[in-house]
Amino acid sequence: MKLVLAVVLSMCVAHALADCDALQRFKVKHQWAEAFGSAHHRLDFGLKLWNNIFKDYADLRGLFKRVNGENTYSPEFEAHAQRVLSGLDMTISLLDDQEALTAQLAHLKSQHVERNVKAEYYDAFRAELLGVLPDYLGTKLDFSAWNECLKLITSNIKA
């Protein structure tokens, strides 16, 4: 019986640690505010992120024809990049409000279902975002918190 209890307890702890818990949500919210910044800093962040995505996943560029994805410095693409990151900004700001977060994720999911976004593209976005964040946060980056919270976000947007 003690063995069963120990196994169940271990599984519960492992599950709790694997999720985006309250402390991780707090860290991500505060680190995002620093990394994403404001004004022109946000444009720089978006350009760095999308240029890295297109460098590592060139086939994704074709998905952005309607927003001039061939030229990430075009006004159309810069606006699109900011819309995407503003959606992420809103989602991150709602990490501590489960009801609003659930509604936001459902809204984002419906938008992405309409556009036939493949599941693996979310993994690419998450990987590239995790690759850019150290440039803005340095050693303050809590990679584990970001990884878990981004998994929570992207898994709820995937179709």
PDB file of C-alpha atoms in Angstrom:
ATOM      1  CA  MET A   1       0.000   0.000   0.000  1.00  0.00           C
ATOM      2  CA  LYS A   2       2.830   2.387   0.851  1.00  0.00           C
ATOM      3  CA  LEU A   3       4.394   1.694  -2.535  1.00  0.00           C
ATOM      4  CA  VAL A   4       1.145   2.503  -4.348  1.00  0.00           C
ATOM      5  CA  LEU A   5       0.764   5.714  -2.351  1.00  0.00           C
ATOM      6  CA  ALA A   6       4.373   6.691  -3.117  1.00  0.00           C
ATOM      7  CA  VAL A   7       3.872   6.039  -6.833  1.00  0.00           C
ATOM      8  CA  VAL A   8       0.631   8.049  -6.937  1.00  0.00           C
ATOM      9  CA  LEU A   9       2.227  10.903  -5.017  1.00  0.00           C
ATOM     10  CA  SER A  10       5.246  10.879  -7.335  1.00  0.00           C
ATOM     11  CA  MET A  11       2.962  10.998 -10.356  1.00  0.00           C
ATOM     12  CA  CYS A  12       1.046  13.947  -8.896  1.00  0.00           C
ATOM     13  CA  VAL A  13       4.247  15.848  -8.182  1.00  0.00           C
ATOM     14  CA  ALA A  14       5.609  15.093 -11.654  1.00  0.00           C
ATOM     15  CA  HIS A  15       2.362  16.263 -13.225  1.00  0.00           C
ATOM     16  CA  ALA A  16       2.373  19.477 -11.187  1.00  0.00           C
ATOM     17  CA  LEU A  17       5.967  20.182 -12.133  1.00  0.00           C
ATOM     18  CA  ALA A  18       5.318  19.495 -15.800  1.00  0.00           C
ATOM     19  CA  ASP A  19       2.566  22.084 -16.074  1.00  0.00           C
ATOM     20  CA  CYS A  20       2.764  25.838 -16.203  1.00  0.00           C
ATOM     21  CA  ASP A  21       2.289  26.380 -12.473  1.00  0.00           C
ATOM     22  CA  ALA A  22       1.547  29.639 -10.656  1.00  0.00           C
ATOM     23  CA  LEU A  23       5.202  30.531 -10.076  1.00  0.00           C
ATOM     24  CA  GLN A  24       6.111  29.795 -13.692  1.00  0.00           C
ATOM     25  CA  ARG A  25       3.188  31.919 -14.888  1.00  0.00           C
ATOM     26  CA  PHE A  26       4.358  34.783 -12.675  1.00  0.00           C
ATOM     27  CA  LYS A  27       7.910  34.537 -14.007  1.00  0.00           C
ATOM     28  CA  VAL A  28       6.796  34.353 -17.633  1.00  0.00           C
ATOM     29  CA  LYS A  29       4.533  37.384 -17.254  1.00  0.00           C
ATOM     30  CA  HIS A  30       7.295  39.490 -15.736  1.00  0.00           C
ATOM     31  CA  GLN A  31      10.022  38.286 -18.059  1.00  0.00           C
ATOM     32  CA  TRP A  32       7.774  38.864 -21.080  1.00  0.00           C
ATOM     33  CA  ALA A  33       7.175  42.478 -20.028  1.00  0.00           C
ATOM     34  CA  GLU A  34      10.930  43.008 -20.012  1.00  0.00           C
ATOM     35  CA  ALA A  35      11.677  41.090 -23.221  1.00  0.00           C
ATOM     36  CA  PHE A  36       8.815  42.458 -25.322  1.00  0.00           C
ATOM     37  CA  GLY A  37       9.254  45.965 -23.985  1.00  0.00           C
ATOM     38  CA  SER A  38       7.389  48.822 -25.624  1.00  0.00           C
ATOM     39  CA  ALA A  39       7.279  50.963 -28.744  1.00  0.00           C
ATOM     40  CA  HIS A  40      10.064  50.378 -31.277  1.00  0.00           C
ATOM     41  CA  HIS A  41      11.594  47.669 -29.075  1.00  0.00           C
ATOM     42  CA  ARG A  42       8.558  45.503 -29.888  1.00  0.00           C
ATOM     43  CA  LEU A  43       9.144  45.896 -33.602  1.00  0.00           C
ATOM     44  CA  ASP A  44      12.774  44.847 -33.166  1.00  0.00           C
ATOM     45  CA  PHE A  45      11.692  41.811 -31.142  1.00  0.00           C
ATOM     46  CA  GLY A  46       9.159  40.789 -33.796  1.00  0.00           C
ATOM     47  CA  LEU A  47      11.579  41.185 -36.679  1.00  0.00           C
ATOM     48  CA  LYS A  48      14.250  39.151 -34.916  1.00  0.00           C
ATOM     49  CA  LEU A  49      11.745  36.394 -34.127  1.00  0.00           C
ATOM     50  CA  TRP A  50      10.224  36.167 -37.617  1.00  0.00           C
ATOM     51  CA  ASN A  51      13.556  36.449 -39.427  1.00  0.00           C
ATOM     52  CA  ASN A  52      14.800  33.530 -37.322  1.00  0.00           C
ATOM     53  CA  ILE A  53      11.661  31.533 -38.063  1.00  0.00           C
ATOM     54  CA  PHE A  54      12.034  32.070 -41.810  1.00  0.00           C
ATOM     55  CA  LYS A  55      15.759  31.295 -41.680  1.00  0.00           C
ATOM     56  CA  ASP A  56      15.197  27.979 -39.921  1.00  0.00           C
ATOM     57  CA  TYR A  57      11.816  27.097 -41.478  1.00  0.00           C
ATOM     58  CA  ALA A  58      11.918  28.637 -44.947  1.00  0.00           C
ATOM     59  CA  ASP A  59       8.820  26.732 -46.046  1.00  0.00           C
ATOM     60  CA  LEU A  60       6.714  28.734 -43.577  1.00  0.00           C
ATOM     61  CA  ARG A  61       7.287  31.983 -45.451  1.00  0.00           C
ATOM     62  CA  GLY A  62       4.722  30.938 -48.057  1.00  0.00           C
ATOM     63  CA  LEU A  63       1.985  31.021 -45.419  1.00  0.00           C
ATOM     64  CA  PHE A  64       2.420  34.773 -45.149  1.00  0.00           C
ATOM     65  CA  LYS A  65       1.858  35.860 -48.742  1.00  0.00           C
ATOM     66  CA  ARG A  66      -1.181  37.981 -47.873  1.00  0.00           C
ATOM     67  CA  VAL A  67       0.956  40.032 -45.473  1.00  0.00           C
ATOM     68  CA  ASN A  68       4.005  40.314 -47.763  1.00  0.00           C
ATOM     69  CA  GLY A  69       6.008  37.652 -45.909  1.00  0.00           C
ATOM     70  CA  GLU A  70       8.714  37.848 -48.581  1.00  0.00           C
ATOM     71  CA  ASN A  71       9.772  41.160 -47.043  1.00  0.00           C
ATOM     72  CA  THR A  72       9.712  41.131 -43.243  1.00  0.00           C
ATOM     73  CA  TYR A  73      10.535  44.836 -43.269  1.00  0.00           C
ATOM     74  CA  SER A  74       7.423  45.756 -45.254  1.00  0.00           C
ATOM     75  CA  PRO A  75       4.703  47.666 -43.398  1.00  0.00           C
ATOM     76  CA  GLU A  76       2.267  44.818 -44.061  1.00  0.00           C
ATOM     77  CA  PHE A  77       4.480  42.196 -42.491  1.00  0.00           C
ATOM     78  CA  GLU A  78       5.597  44.384 -39.607  1.00  0.00           C
ATOM     79  CA  ALA A  79       1.927  44.996 -38.790  1.00  0.00           C
ATOM     80  CA  HIS A  80       1.229  41.279 -38.970  1.00  0.00           C
ATOM     81  CA  ALA A  81       4.188  40.474 -36.715  1.00  0.00           C
ATOM     82  CA  GLN A  82       2.876  42.944 -34.155  1.00  0.00           C
ATOM     83  CA  ARG A  83      -0.635  41.474 -34.333  1.00  0.00           C
ATOM     84  CA  VAL A  84       0.748  37.996 -33.615  1.00  0.00           C
ATOM     85  CA  LEU A  85       2.905  39.202 -30.751  1.00  0.00           C
ATOM     86  CA  SER A  86       0.087  41.340 -29.370  1.00  0.00           C
ATOM     87  CA  GLY A  87      -2.032  38.192 -29.252  1.00  0.00           C
ATOM     88  CA  LEU A  88       0.772  36.432 -27.400  1.00  0.00           C
ATOM     89  CA  ASP A  89       1.145  39.468 -25.132  1.00  0.00           C
ATOM     90  CA  MET A  90      -2.547  39.340 -24.242  1.00  0.00           C
ATOM     91  CA  THR A  91      -2.402  35.589 -23.686  1.00  0.00           C
ATOM     92  CA  ILE A  92       0.608  35.858 -21.398  1.00  0.00           C
ATOM     93  CA  SER A  93      -1.056  38.675 -19.451  1.00  0.00           C
ATOM     94  CA  LEU A  94      -4.011  36.334 -18.812  1.00  0.00           C
ATOM     95  CA  LEU A  95      -1.937  33.442 -17.454  1.00  0.00           C
ATOM     96  CA  ASP A  96      -3.184  34.172 -13.933  1.00  0.00           C
ATOM     97  CA  ASP A  97      -6.870  34.447 -14.951  1.00  0.00           C
ATOM     98  CA  GLN A  98      -7.902  30.936 -15.960  1.00  0.00           C
ATOM     99  CA  GLU A  99     -11.382  31.828 -17.213  1.00  0.00           C
ATOM    100  CA  ALA A 100     -10.175  34.683 -19.416  1.00  0.00           C
ATOM    101  CA  LEU A 101      -7.166  32.629 -20.558  1.00  0.00           C
ATOM    102  CA  THR A 102      -9.435  29.778 -21.630  1.00  0.00           C
ATOM    103  CA  ALA A 103     -11.600  32.187 -23.623  1.00  0.00           C
ATOM    104  CA  GLN A 104      -8.553  33.804 -25.254  1.00  0.00           C
ATOM    105  CA  LEU A 105      -7.069  30.438 -26.213  1.00  0.00           C
ATOM    106  CA  ALA A 106     -10.400  29.324 -27.707  1.00  0.00           C
ATOM    107  CA  HIS A 107     -10.515  32.544 -29.740  1.00  0.00           C
ATOM    108  CA  LEU A 108      -6.956  32.081 -31.002  1.00  0.00           C
ATOM    109  CA  LYS A 109      -7.670  28.445 -31.814  1.00  0.00           C
ATOM    110  CA  SER A 110     -10.667  29.413 -33.960  1.00  0.00           C
ATOM    111  CA  GLN A 111      -8.543  31.926 -35.863  1.00  0.00           C
ATOM    112  CA  HIS A 112      -5.821  29.382 -36.535  1.00  0.00           C
ATOM    113  CA  VAL A 113      -8.230  26.603 -37.502  1.00  0.00           C
ATOM    114  CA  GLU A 114      -9.605  28.910 -40.220  1.00  0.00           C
ATOM    115  CA  ARG A 115      -6.086  29.355 -41.572  1.00  0.00           C
ATOM    116  CA  ASN A 116      -5.251  25.619 -41.502  1.00  0.00           C
ATOM    117  CA  VAL A 117      -2.146  26.134 -39.372  1.00  0.00           C
ATOM    118  CA  LYS A 118      -0.399  22.786 -38.932  1.00  0.00           C
ATOM    119  CA  ALA A 119       0.400  21.531 -35.436  1.00  0.00           C
ATOM    120  CA  GLU A 120       4.158  21.420 -36.076  1.00  0.00           C
ATOM    121  CA  TYR A 121       4.216  25.160 -36.822  1.00  0.00           C
ATOM    122  CA  TYR A 122       3.416  25.877 -33.178  1.00  0.00           C
ATOM    123  CA  ASP A 123       6.457  23.844 -32.153  1.00  0.00           C
ATOM    124  CA  ALA A 124       8.575  25.877 -34.582  1.00  0.00           C
ATOM    125  CA  PHE A 125       7.210  29.142 -33.175  1.00  0.00           C
ATOM    126  CA  ARG A 126       7.844  27.987 -29.607  1.00  0.00           C
ATOM    127  CA  ALA A 127      11.398  26.873 -30.436  1.00  0.00           C
ATOM    128  CA  GLU A 128      12.249  30.156 -32.147  1.00  0.00           C
ATOM    129  CA  LEU A 129      10.714  32.238 -29.378  1.00  0.00           C
ATOM    130  CA  LEU A 130      12.771  30.300 -26.839  1.00  0.00           C
ATOM    131  CA  GLY A 131      15.791  30.995 -29.031  1.00  0.00           C
ATOM    132  CA  VAL A 132      15.206  34.767 -29.125  1.00  0.00           C
ATOM    133  CA  LEU A 133      14.315  35.344 -25.476  1.00  0.00           C
ATOM    134  CA  PRO A 134      17.893  34.948 -24.164  1.00  0.00           C
ATOM    135  CA  ASP A 135      18.930  37.891 -26.343  1.00  0.00           C
ATOM    136  CA  TYR A 136      16.539  40.063 -24.333  1.00  0.00           C
ATOM    137  CA  LEU A 137      16.633  38.442 -20.904  1.00  0.00           C
ATOM    138  CA  GLY A 138      20.124  37.005 -20.645  1.00  0.00           C
ATOM    139  CA  THR A 139      20.655  34.838 -17.592  1.00  0.00           C
ATOM    140  CA  LYS A 140      17.322  35.949 -16.079  1.00  0.00           C
ATOM    141  CA  LEU A 141      15.495  33.675 -18.516  1.00  0.00           C
ATOM    142  CA  ASP A 142      13.709  30.820 -16.765  1.00  0.00           C
ATOM    143  CA  PHE A 143      13.778  28.436 -19.714  1.00  0.00           C
ATOM    144  CA  SER A 144      11.776  25.747 -17.960  1.00  0.00           C
ATOM    145  CA  ALA A 145       8.972  28.153 -17.032  1.00  0.00           C
ATOM    146  CA  TRP A 146       8.832  29.498 -20.576  1.00  0.00           C
ATOM    147  CA  ASN A 147       8.886  26.061 -22.129  1.00  0.00           C
ATOM    148  CA  GLU A 148       6.060  24.779 -19.936  1.00  0.00           C
ATOM    149  CA  CYS A 149       3.889  27.885 -20.305  1.00  0.00           C
ATOM    150  CA  LEU A 150       4.405  28.062 -24.066  1.00  0.00           C
ATOM    151  CA  LYS A 151       3.456  24.383 -24.285  1.00  0.00           C
ATOM    152  CA  LEU A 152       0.279  25.200 -22.362  1.00  0.00           C
ATOM    153  CA  ILE A 153      -0.524  28.043 -24.753  1.00  0.00           C
ATOM    154  CA  THR A 154       0.312  26.304 -28.014  1.00  0.00           C
ATOM    155  CA  SER A 155      -1.309  23.002 -27.079  1.00  0.00           C
ATOM    156  CA  ASN A 156      -4.580  24.825 -26.524  1.00  0.00           C
ATOM    157  CA  ILE A 157      -4.390  26.667 -29.862  1.00  0.00           C
ATOM    158  CA  LYS A 158      -3.474  23.663 -32.012  1.00  0.00           C
ATOM    159  CA  ALA A 159      -6.334  22.286 -34.051  1.00  0.00           C
TER     160      ALA A 159
END
